[in-house]
PDB file of C-alpha atoms and ligand atoms in Angstrom:
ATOM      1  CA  UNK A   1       6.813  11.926  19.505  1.00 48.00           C
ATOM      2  CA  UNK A   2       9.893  10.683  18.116  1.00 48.00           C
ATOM      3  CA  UNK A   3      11.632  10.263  14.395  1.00 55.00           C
ATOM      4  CA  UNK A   4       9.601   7.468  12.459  1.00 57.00           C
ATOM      5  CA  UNK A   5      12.007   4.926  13.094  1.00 59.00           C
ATOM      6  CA  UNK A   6      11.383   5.550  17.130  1.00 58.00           C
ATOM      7  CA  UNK A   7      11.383   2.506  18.838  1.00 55.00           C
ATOM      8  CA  UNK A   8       9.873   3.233  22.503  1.00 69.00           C
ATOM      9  CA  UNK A   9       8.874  -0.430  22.749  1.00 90.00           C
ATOM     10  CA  UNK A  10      12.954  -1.241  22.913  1.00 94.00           C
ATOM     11  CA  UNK A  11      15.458  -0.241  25.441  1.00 94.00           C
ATOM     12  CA  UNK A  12      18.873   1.588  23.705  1.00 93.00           C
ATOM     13  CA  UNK A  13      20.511  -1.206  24.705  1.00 95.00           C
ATOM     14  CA  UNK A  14      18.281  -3.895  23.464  1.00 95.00           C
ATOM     15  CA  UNK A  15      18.423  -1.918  20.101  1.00 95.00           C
ATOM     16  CA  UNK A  16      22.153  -1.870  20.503  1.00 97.00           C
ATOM     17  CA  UNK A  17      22.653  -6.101  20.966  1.00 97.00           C
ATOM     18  CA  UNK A  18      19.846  -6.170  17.824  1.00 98.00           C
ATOM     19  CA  UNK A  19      21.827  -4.136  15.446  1.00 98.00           C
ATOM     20  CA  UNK A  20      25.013  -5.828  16.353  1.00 98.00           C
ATOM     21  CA  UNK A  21      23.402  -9.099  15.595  1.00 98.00           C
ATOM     22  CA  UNK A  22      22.184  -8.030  12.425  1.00 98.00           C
ATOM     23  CA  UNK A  23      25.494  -6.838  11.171  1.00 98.00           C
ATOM     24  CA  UNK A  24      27.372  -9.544  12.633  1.00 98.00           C
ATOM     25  CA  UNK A  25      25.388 -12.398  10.502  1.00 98.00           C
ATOM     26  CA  UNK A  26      25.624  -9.851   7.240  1.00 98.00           C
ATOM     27  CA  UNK A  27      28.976  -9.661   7.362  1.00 98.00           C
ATOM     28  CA  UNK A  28      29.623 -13.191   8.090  1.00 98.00           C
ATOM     29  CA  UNK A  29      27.285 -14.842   4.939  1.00 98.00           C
ATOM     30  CA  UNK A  30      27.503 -14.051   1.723  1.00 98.00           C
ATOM     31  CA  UNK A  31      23.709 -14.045   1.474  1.00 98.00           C
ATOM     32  CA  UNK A  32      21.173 -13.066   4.532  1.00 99.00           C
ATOM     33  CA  UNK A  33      17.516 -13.325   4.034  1.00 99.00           C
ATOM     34  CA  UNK A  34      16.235 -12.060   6.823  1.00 99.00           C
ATOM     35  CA  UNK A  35      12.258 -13.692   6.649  1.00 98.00           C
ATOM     36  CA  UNK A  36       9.196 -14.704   8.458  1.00 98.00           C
ATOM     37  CA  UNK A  37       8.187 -18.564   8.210  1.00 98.00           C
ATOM     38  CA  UNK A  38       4.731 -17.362   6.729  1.00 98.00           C
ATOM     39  CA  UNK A  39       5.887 -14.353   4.136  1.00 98.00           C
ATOM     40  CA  UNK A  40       4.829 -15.440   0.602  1.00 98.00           C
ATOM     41  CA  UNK A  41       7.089 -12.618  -0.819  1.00 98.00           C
ATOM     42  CA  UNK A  42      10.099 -14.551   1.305  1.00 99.00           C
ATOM     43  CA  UNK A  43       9.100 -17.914  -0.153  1.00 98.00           C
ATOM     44  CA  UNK A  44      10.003 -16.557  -3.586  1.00 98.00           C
ATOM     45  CA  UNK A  45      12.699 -15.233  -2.856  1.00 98.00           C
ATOM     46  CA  UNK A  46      14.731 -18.358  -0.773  1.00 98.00           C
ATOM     47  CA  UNK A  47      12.962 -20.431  -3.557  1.00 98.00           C
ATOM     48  CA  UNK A  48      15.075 -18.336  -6.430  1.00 98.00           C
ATOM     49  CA  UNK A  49      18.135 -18.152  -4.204  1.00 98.00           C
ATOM     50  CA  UNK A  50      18.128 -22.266  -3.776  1.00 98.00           C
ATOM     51  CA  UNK A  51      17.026 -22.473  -7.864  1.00 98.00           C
ATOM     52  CA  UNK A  52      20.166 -20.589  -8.423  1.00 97.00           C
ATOM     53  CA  UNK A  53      22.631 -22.549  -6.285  1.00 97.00           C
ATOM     54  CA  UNK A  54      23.240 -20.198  -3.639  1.00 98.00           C
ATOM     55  CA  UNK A  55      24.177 -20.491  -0.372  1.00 97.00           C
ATOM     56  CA  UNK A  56      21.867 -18.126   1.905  1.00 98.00           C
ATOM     57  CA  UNK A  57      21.671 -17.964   5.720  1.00 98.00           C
ATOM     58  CA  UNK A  58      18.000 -17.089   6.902  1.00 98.00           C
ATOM     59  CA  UNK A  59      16.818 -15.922   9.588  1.00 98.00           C
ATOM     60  CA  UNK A  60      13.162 -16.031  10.731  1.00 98.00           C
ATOM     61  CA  UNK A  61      12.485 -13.519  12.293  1.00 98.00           C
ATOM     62  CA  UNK A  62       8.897 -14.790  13.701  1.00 98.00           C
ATOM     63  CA  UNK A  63      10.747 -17.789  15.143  1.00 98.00           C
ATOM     64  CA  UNK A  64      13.592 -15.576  16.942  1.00 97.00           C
ATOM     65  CA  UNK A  65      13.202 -14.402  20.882  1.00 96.00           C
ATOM     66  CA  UNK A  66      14.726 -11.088  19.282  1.00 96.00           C
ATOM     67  CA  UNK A  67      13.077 -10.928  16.419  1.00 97.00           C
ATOM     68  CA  UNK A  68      11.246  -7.948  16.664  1.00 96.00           C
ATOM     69  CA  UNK A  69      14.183  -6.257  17.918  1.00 96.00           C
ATOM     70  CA  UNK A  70      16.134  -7.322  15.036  1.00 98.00           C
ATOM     71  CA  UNK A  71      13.338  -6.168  12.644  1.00 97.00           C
ATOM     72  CA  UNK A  72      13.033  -3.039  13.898  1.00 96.00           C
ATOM     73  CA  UNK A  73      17.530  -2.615  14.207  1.00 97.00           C
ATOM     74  CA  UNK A  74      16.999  -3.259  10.467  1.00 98.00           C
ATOM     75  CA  UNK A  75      14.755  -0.563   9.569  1.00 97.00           C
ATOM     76  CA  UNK A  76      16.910   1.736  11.356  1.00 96.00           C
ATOM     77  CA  UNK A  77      19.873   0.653   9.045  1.00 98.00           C
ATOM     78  CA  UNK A  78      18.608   0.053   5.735  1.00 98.00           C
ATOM     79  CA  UNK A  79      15.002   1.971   5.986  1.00 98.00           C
ATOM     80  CA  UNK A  80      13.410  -1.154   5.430  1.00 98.00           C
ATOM     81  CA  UNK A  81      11.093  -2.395   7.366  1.00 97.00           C
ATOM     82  CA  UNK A  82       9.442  -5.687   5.459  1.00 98.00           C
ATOM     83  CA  UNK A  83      11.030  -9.293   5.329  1.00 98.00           C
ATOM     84  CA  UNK A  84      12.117 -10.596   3.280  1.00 99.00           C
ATOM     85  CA  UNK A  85      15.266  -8.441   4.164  1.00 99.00           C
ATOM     86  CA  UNK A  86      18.188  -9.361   1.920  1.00 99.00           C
ATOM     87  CA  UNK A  87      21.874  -9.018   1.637  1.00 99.00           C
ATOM     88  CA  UNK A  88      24.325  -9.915  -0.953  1.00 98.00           C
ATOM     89  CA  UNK A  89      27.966  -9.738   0.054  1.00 98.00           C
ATOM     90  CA  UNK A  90      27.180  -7.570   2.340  1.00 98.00           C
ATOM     91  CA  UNK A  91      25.288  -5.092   0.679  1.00 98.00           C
ATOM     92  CA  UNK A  92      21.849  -4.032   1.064  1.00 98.00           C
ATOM     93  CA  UNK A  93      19.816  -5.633  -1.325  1.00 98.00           C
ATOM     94  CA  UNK A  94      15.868  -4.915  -0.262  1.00 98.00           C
ATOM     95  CA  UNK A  95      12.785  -7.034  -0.900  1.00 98.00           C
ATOM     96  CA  UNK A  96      11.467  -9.489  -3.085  1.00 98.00           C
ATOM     97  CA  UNK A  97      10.913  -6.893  -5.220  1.00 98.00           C
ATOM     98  CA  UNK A  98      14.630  -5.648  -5.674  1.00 98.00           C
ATOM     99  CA  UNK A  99      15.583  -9.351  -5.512  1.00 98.00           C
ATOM    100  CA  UNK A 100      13.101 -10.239  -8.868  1.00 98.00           C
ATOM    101  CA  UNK A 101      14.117  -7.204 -10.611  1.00 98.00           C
ATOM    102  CA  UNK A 102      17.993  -7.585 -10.382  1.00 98.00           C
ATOM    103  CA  UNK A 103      17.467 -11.143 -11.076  1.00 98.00           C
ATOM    104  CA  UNK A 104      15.108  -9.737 -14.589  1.00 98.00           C
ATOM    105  CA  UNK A 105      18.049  -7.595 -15.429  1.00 98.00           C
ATOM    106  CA  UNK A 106      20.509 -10.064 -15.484  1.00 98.00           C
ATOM    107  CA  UNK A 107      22.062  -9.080 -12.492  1.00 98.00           C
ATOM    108  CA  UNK A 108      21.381 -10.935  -9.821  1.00 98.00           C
ATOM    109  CA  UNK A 109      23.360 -14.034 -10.498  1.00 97.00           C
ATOM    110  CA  UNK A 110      26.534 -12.139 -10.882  1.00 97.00           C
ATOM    111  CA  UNK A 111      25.733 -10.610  -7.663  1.00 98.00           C
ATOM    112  CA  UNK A 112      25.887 -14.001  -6.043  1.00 98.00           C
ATOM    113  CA  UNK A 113      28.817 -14.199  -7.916  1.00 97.00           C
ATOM    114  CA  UNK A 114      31.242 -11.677  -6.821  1.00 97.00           C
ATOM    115  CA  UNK A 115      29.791 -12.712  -3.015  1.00 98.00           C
ATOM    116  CA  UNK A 116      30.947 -16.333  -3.591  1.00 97.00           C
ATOM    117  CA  UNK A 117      27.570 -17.354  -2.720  1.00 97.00           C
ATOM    118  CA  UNK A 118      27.512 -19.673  -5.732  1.00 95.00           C
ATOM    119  CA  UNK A 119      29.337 -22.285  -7.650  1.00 84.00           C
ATOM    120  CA  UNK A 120      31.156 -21.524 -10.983  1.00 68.00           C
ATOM    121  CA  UNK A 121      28.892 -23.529 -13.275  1.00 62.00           C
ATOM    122  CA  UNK A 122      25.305 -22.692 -11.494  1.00 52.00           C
ATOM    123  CA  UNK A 123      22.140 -24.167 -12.722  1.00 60.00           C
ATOM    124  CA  UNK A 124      20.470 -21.880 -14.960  1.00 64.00           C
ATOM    125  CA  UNK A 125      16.590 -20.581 -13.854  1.00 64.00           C
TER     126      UNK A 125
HETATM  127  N1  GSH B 201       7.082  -5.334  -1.640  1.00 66.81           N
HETATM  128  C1  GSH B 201       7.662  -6.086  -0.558  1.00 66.81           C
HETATM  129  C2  GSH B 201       6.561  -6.866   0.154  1.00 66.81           C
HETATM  130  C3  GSH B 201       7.039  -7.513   1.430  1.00 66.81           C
HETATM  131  C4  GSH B 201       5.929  -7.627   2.473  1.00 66.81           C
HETATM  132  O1  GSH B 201       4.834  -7.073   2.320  1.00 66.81           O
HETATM  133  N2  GSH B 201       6.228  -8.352   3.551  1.00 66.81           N
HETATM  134  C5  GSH B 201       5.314  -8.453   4.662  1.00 66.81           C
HETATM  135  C6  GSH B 201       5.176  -9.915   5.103  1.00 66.81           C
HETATM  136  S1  GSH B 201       4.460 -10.920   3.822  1.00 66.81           S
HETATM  137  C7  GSH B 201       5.865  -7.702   5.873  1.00 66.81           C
HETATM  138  O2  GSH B 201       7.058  -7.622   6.061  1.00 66.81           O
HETATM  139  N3  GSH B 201       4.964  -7.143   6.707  1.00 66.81           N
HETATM  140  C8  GSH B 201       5.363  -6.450   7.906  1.00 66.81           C
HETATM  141  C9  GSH B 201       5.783  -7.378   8.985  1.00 66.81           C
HETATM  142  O3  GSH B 201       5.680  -8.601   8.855  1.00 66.81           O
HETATM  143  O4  GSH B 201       6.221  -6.876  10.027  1.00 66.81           O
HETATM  144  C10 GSH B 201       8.735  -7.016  -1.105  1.00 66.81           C
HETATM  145  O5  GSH B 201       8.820  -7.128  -2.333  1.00 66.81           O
HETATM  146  O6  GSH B 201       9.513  -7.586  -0.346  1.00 66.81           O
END
């Protein structure tokens, strides 16, 4: 029996390349969505990202030889285990959930913003 974010189907080192991956592509785009190909919830949120003019990197996670690893190097570091998985200038973001409700209070866009993730004069949504 381990912590809950034991991974006993991973080696340390496999965990190790996954994590670095992860953080390597967050810090390297101003937005990361990490997603699967088939996740409603990740849909909305790539389909609000492109409404808004952003620039987003994804990353499917169901179409990556790693991808489990990196899913499960991301709960470990943010506590999250669900795609999508998102990052704004390098910050944790969370969900489609987090993403909708920054984008409700006005947030969101400014967000994008300060990462240089959009244009000045974006479209409105
Ligand atoms: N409330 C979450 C829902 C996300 C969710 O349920 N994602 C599903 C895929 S549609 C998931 O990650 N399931 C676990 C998995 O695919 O490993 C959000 O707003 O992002």
């Amino acid at each position: 029996m381990g912590s809950m974010f034991s991974s006993p189907q991973f080696t340390k080192e496999q965990m190790e390349i996954a994590l670095t991956k992860a953080k390597q592509i967050v810090s390297s785009n101003p937005v990361v969505v990490f997603s699967k190909t088939y996740c409603g919830y990740c849909t909305r949120v790539k389909q609000l990202l492109s409404q808004l003019g952003a620039t987003f990197k994804v990353i499917e996670l169901d179409q990556e030889s790693d991808g489990d690893e990196v899913q499960q190097a991301l709960l470990e570091w943010t506590r999250q285990r669900t795609v999508p998985n998102v990052f704004i200038g390098g910050e944790h973001v969370g969900g489609c959930d987090s993403v909708l409700e920054k984008h409700q209070q006005g947030k969101l866009l400014p967000m994008l913003k300060d990462a240089a993730a959009v244009p000045n004069n974006p479209a409105k949504v």
